[in-house]
mmCIF file of C-alpha atoms in Angstrom:
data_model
loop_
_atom_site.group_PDB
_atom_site.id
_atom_site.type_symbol
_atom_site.label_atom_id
_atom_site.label_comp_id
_atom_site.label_asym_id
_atom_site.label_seq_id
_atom_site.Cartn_x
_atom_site.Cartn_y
_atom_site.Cartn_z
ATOM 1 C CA UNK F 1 91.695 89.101 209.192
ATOM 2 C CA UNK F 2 91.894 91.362 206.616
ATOM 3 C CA UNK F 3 90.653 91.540 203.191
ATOM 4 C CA UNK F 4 92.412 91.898 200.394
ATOM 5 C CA UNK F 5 91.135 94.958 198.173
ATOM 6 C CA UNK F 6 90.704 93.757 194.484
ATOM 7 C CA UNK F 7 91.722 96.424 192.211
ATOM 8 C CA UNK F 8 90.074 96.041 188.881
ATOM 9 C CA UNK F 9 92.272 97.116 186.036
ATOM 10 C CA UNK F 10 90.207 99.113 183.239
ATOM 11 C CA UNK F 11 90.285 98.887 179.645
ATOM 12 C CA UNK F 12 93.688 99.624 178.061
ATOM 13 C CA UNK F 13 93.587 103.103 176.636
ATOM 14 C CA UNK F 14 93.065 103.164 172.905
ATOM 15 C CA UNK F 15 94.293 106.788 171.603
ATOM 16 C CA UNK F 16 95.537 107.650 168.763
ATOM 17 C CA UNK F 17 98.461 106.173 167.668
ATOM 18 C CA UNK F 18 101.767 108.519 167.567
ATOM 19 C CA UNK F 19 102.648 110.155 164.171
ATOM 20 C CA UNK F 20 106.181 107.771 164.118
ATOM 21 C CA UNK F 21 103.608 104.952 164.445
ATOM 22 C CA UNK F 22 101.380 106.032 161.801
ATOM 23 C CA UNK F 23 104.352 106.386 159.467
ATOM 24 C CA UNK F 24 105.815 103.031 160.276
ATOM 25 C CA UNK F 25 102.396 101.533 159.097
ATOM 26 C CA UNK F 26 102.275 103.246 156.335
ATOM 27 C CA UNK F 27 106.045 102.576 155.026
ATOM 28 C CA UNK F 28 105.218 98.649 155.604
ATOM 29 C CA UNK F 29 102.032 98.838 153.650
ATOM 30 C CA UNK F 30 103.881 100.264 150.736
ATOM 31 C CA UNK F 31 106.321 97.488 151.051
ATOM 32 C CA UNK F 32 104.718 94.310 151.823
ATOM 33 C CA UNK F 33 105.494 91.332 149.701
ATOM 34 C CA UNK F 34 103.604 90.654 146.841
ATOM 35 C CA UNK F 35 101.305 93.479 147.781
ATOM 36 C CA UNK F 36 100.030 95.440 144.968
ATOM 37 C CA UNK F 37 100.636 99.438 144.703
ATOM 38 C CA UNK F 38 98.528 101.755 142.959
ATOM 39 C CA UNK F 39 99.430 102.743 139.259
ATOM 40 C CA UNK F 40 100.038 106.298 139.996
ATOM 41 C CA UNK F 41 102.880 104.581 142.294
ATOM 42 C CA UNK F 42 104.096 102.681 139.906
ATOM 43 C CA UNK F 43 104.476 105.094 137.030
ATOM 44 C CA UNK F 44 106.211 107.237 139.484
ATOM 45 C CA UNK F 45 108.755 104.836 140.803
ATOM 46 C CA UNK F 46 108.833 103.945 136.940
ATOM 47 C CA UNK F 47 109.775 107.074 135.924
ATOM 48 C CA UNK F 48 112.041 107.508 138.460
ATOM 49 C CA UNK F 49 114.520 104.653 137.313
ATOM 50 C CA UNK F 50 114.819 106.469 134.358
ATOM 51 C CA UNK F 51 115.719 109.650 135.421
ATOM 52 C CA UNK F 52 117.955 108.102 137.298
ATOM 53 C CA UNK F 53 119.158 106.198 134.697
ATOM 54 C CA UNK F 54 119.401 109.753 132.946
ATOM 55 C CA UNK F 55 120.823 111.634 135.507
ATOM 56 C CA UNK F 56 123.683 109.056 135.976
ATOM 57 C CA UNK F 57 124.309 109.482 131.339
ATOM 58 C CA UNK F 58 124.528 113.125 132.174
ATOM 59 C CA UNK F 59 126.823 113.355 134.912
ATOM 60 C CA UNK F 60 129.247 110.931 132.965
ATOM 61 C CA UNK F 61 129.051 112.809 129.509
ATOM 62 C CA UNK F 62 128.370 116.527 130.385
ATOM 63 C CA UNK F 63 131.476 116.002 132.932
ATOM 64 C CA UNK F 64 133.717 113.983 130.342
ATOM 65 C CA UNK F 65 134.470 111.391 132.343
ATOM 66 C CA UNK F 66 133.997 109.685 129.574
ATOM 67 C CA UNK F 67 135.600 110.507 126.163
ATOM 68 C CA UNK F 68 132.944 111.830 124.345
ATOM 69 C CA UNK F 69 133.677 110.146 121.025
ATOM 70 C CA UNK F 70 132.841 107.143 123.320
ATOM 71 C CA UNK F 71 129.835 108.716 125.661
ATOM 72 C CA UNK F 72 128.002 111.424 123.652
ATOM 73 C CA UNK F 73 125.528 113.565 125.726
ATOM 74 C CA UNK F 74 122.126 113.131 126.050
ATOM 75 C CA UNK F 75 120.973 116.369 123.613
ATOM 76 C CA UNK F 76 123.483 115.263 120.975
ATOM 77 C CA UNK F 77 121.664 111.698 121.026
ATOM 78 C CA UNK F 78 118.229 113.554 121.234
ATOM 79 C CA UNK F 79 119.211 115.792 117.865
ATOM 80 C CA UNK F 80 120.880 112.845 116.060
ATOM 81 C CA UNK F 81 117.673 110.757 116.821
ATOM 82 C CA UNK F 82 114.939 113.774 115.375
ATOM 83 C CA UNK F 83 117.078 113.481 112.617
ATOM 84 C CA UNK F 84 117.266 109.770 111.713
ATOM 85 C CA UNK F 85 113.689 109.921 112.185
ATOM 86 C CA UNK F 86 113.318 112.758 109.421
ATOM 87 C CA UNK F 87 115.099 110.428 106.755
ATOM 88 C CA UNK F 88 112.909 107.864 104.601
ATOM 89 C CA UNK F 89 115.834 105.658 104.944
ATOM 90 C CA UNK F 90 115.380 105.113 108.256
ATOM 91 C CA UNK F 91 112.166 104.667 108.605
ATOM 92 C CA UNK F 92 113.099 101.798 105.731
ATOM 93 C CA UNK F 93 115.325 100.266 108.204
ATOM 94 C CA UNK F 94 113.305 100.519 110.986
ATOM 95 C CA UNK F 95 110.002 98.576 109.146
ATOM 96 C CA UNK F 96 112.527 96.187 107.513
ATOM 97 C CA UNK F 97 113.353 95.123 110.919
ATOM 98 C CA UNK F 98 110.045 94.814 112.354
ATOM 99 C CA UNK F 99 109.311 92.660 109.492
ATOM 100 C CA UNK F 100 112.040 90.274 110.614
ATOM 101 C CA UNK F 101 111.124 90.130 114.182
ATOM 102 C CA UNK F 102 107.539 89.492 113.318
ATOM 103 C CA UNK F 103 107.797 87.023 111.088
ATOM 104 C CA UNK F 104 110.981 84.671 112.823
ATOM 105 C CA UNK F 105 108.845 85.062 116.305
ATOM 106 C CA UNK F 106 105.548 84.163 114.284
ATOM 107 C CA UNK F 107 107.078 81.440 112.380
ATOM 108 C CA UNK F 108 108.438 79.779 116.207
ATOM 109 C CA UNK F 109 105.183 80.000 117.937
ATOM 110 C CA UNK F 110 102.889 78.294 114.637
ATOM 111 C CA UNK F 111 105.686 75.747 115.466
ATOM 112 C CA UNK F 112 106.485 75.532 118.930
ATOM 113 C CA UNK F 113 102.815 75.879 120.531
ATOM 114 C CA UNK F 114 101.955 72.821 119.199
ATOM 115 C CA UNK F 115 104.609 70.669 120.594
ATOM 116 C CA UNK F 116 105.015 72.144 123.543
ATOM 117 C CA UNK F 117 101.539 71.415 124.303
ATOM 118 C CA UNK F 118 102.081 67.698 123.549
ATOM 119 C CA UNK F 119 105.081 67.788 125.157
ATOM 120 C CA UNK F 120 103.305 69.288 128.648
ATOM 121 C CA UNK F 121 99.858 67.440 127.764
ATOM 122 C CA UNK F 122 101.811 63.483 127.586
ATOM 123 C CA UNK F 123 104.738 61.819 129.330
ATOM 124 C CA UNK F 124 105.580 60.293 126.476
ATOM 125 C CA UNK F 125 105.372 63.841 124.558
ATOM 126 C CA UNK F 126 107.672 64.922 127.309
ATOM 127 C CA UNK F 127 110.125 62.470 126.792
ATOM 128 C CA UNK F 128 110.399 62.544 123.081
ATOM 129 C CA UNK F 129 110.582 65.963 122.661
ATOM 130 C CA UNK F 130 112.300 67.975 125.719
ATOM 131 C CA UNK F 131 116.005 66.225 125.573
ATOM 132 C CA UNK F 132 116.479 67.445 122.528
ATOM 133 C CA UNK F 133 115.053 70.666 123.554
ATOM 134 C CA UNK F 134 117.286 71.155 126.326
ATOM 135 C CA UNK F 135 120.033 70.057 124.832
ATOM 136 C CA UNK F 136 120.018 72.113 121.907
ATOM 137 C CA UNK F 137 118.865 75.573 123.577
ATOM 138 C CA UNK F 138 122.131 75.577 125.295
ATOM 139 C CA UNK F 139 123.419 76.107 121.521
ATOM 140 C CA UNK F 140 123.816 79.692 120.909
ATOM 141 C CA UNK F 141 122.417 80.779 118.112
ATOM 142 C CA UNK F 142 125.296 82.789 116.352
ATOM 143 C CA UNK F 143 127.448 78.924 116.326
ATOM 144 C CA UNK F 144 124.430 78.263 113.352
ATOM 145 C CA UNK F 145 125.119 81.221 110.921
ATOM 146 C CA UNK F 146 127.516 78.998 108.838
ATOM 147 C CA UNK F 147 124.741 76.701 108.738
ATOM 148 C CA UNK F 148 122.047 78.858 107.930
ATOM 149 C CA UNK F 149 123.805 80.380 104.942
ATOM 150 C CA UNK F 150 124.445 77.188 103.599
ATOM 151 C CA UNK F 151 120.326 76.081 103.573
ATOM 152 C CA UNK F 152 118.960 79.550 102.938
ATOM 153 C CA UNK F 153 121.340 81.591 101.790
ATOM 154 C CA UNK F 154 122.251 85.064 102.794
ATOM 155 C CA UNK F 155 118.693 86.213 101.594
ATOM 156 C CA UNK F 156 115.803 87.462 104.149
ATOM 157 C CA UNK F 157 115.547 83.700 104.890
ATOM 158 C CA UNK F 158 118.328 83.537 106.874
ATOM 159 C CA UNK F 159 117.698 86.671 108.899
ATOM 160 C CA UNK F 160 114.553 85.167 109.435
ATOM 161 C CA UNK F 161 115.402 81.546 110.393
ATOM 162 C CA UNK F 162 118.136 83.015 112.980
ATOM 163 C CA UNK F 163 115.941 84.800 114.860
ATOM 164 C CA UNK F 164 113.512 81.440 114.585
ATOM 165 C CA UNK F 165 116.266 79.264 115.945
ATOM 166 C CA UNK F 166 116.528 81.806 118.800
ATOM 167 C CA UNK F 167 112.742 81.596 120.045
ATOM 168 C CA UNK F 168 112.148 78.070 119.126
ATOM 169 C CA UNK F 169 113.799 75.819 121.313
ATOM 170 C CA UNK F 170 113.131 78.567 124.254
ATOM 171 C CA UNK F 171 109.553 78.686 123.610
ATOM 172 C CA UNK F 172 108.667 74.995 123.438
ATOM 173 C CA UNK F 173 109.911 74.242 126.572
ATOM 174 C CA UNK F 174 108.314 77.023 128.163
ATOM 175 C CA UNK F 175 105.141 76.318 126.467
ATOM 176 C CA UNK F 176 105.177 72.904 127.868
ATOM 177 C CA UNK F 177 106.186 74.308 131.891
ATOM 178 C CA UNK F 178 103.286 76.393 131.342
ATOM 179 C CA UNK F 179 100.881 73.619 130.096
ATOM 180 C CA UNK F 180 102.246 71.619 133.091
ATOM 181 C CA UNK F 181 100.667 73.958 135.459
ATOM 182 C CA UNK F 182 97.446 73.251 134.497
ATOM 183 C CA UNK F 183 95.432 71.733 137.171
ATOM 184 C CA UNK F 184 94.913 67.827 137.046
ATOM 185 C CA UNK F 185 91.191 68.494 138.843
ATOM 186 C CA UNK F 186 90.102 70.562 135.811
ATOM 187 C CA UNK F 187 91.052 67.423 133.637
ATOM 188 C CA UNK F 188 89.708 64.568 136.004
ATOM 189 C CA UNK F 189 86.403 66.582 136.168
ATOM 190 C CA UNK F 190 85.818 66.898 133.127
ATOM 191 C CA UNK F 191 86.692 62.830 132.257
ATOM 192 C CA UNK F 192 83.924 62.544 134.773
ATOM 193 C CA UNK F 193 81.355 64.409 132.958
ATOM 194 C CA UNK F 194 82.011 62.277 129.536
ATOM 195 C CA UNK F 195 85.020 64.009 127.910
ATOM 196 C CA UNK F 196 87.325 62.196 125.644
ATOM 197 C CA UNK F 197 90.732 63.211 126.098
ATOM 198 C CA UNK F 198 90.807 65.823 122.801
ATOM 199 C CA UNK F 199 87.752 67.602 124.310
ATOM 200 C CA UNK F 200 89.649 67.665 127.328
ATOM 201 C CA UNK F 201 92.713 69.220 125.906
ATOM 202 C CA UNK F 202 90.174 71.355 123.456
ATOM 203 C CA UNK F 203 87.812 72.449 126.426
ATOM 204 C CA UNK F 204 89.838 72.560 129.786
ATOM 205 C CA UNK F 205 93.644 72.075 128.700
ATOM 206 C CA UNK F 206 94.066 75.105 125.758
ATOM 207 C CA UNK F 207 91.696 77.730 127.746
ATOM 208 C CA UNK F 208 93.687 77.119 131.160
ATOM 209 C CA UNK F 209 97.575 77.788 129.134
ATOM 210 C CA UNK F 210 95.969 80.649 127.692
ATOM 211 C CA UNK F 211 96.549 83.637 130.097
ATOM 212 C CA UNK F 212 100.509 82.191 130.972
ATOM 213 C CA UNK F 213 101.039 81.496 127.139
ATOM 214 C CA UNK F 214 100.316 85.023 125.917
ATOM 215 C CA UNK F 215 102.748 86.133 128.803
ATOM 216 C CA UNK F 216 105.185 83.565 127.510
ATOM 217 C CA UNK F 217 105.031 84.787 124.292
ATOM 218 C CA UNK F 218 105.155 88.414 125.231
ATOM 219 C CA UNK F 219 108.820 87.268 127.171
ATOM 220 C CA UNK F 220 109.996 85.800 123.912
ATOM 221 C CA UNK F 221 109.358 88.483 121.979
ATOM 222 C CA UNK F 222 111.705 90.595 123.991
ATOM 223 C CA UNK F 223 114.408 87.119 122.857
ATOM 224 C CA UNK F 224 113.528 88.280 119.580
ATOM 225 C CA UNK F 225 114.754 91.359 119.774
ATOM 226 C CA UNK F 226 117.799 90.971 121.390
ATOM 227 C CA UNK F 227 118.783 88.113 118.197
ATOM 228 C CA UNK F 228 118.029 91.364 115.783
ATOM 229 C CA UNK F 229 121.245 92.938 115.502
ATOM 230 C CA UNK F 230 122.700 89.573 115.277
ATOM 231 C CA UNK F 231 120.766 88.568 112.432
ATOM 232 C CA UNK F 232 121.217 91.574 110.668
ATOM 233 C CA UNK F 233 125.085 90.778 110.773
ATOM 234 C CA UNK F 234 124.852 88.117 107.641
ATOM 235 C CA UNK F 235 125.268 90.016 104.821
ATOM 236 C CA UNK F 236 122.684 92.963 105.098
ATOM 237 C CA UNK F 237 122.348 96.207 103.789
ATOM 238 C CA UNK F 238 119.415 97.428 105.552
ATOM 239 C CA UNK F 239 117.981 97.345 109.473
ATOM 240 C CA UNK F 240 118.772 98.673 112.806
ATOM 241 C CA UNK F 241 121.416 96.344 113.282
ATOM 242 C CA UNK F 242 123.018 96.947 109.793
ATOM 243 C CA UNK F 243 122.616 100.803 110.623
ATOM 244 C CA UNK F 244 124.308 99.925 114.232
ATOM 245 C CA UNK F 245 127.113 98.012 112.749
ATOM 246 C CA UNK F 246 127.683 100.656 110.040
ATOM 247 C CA UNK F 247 127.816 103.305 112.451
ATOM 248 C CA UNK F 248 130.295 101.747 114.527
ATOM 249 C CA UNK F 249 132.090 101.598 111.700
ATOM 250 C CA UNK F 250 132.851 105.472 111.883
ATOM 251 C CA UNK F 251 132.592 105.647 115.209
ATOM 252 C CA UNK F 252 129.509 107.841 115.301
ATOM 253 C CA UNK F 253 128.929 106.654 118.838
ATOM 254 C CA UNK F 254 125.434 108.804 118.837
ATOM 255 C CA UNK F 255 124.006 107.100 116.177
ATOM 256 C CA UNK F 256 124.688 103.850 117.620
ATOM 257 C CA UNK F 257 123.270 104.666 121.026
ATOM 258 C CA UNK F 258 120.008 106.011 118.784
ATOM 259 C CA UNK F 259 120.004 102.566 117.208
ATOM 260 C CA UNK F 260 120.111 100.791 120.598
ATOM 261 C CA UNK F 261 117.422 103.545 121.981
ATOM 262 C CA UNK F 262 114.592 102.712 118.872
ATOM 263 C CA UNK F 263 115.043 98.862 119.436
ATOM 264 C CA UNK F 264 114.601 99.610 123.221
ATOM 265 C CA UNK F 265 111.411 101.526 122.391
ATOM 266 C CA UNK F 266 110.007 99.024 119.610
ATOM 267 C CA UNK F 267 110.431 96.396 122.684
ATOM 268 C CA UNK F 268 108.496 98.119 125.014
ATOM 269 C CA UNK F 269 105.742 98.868 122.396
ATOM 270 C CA UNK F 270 105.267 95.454 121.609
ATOM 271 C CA UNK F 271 105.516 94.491 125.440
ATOM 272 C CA UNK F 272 102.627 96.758 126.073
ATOM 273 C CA UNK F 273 100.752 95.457 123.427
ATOM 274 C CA UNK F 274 100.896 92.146 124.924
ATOM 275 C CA UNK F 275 100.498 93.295 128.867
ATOM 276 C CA UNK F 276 96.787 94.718 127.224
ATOM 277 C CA UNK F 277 95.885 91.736 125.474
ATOM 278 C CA UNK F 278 96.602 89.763 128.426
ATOM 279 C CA UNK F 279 94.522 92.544 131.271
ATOM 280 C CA UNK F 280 92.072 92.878 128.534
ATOM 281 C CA UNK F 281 91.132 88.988 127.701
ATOM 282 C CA UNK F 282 92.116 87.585 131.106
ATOM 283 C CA UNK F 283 91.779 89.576 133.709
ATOM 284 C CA UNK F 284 91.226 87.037 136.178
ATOM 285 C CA UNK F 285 94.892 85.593 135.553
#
């Protein structure tokens, strides 16, 4: 009878892993879902899009494969734009237009908070206020010019109360999804320690919105500035968009595209303000 030898396996060898290994690893890190990246990886890929973006303006316009009363190049919109900026007039145009944008997006949220946090704090707030809502936001807001120069005019009111009717509608329904989101624990704990229901709305309620309403905001205040140059169509002789408009006129393409470029880079301005406001009072959000 014979017996069978056992032959013991040993550990499995655990060497280095191959450099096409190591790479792989590395590549999926950098491209996992949700994953965060570091920001000297993000201002890089950043900055990349827009030299792309760049790259792709000069190859159309240095190459004229675009007409170049249509497509100027990028140094002839660079010169034009050091040159707006010298003028006092511009400047006018520029502040006259931040003044609009403020005070329409200002004038929606003192408005719009309020009910959308009734309308995402009750049912019955809900369904009072958000058929409307949705109803009317489907409206777009260029269909109520007529209207607004017949109750305000063609004065700074009606700039104002166009870019208003923009935001509003928008804004309260968001205000109330974001209100919604709250969590119903927060509330029932705090019924349990004694609350009445305004110190729970005052207490648990407003400080829970708070970190996805200043990101709401800081979304509608990009809406803002996209209903500028429409405003600025009812009988205006100042702003960007009157400065747009009036360049088009003449088709001094270059001016137009610095137009477009300095409400791009008031947009990003303010969106930066609010991304710090929101890292520097919530960071936990």
């Amino acid at each position: 009878m014979t017996q069978a030898t056992e032959v013991k396996e040993g550990p499995p060898k655990t060497g280095a892993p191959s450099y096409r290994q190591a790479a792989v690893r590395k590549r999926r890190h950098r491209m996992q879902i949700f994953e965060d990246i570091s920001r000297k990886g993000f201002g890089m890929t950043a900055a990349f899009s827009f030299l792309l973006l760049l790259a792709g303006w000069s190859v159309l316009s240095y190459g004229e494969f675009v007409n170049p009363i249509f497509l100027p190049t990028p140094d002839r919109v660079l010169a034009t734009f050091f040159d707006l900026l010298g003028t006092s007039a511009y400047w006018h145009h520029i502040g006259i237009s931040i003044f609009r944008v403020s005070a329409g997006f200002v004038l929606a949220c003192v408005i719009a908070i309020p009910i959308g946090l009734l309308a995402g704090t009750y049912r019955y707030g809900e369904a009072f206020v958000e058929p409307p809502m949705e109803f009317i936001r489907y409206m777009p807001a260029v269909a109520f010019i007529p209207l607004i120069m017949v109750w305000a005019g063609i004065g700074e009111w009606a700039k104002i109360l166009l870019i208003f009717i923009g935001c509003f509608f928008q804004l309260t329904l968001m205000v109330a999804a974001d209100t919604r989101l709250v969590s119903k624990d927060l509330v029932q704990a705090s019924f349990t320690l004694g609350a009445s229901r305004w110190q729970a709305i005052q207490t648990v309620v407003i400080p829970a919105v708070q970190p996805r309403l200043l990101n709401t905001l800081r979304l509608m205040l990009g809406w803002a500035w996209t209903y500028l140059v429409v405003a600025e169509l009812v009988a205006v002789n100042s702003g960007l968009g009157y400065a747009i408009m009036k360049a088009q006129r003449f088709l001094n393409t270059d001016q137009i595209f610095v137009g477009i470029i300095v409400i791009g880079l008031l947009g990003l301005v303010s969106d930066r303000i609010f991304a710090f406001l929101n890292r520097r009072f919530f960071p936990w959000a």
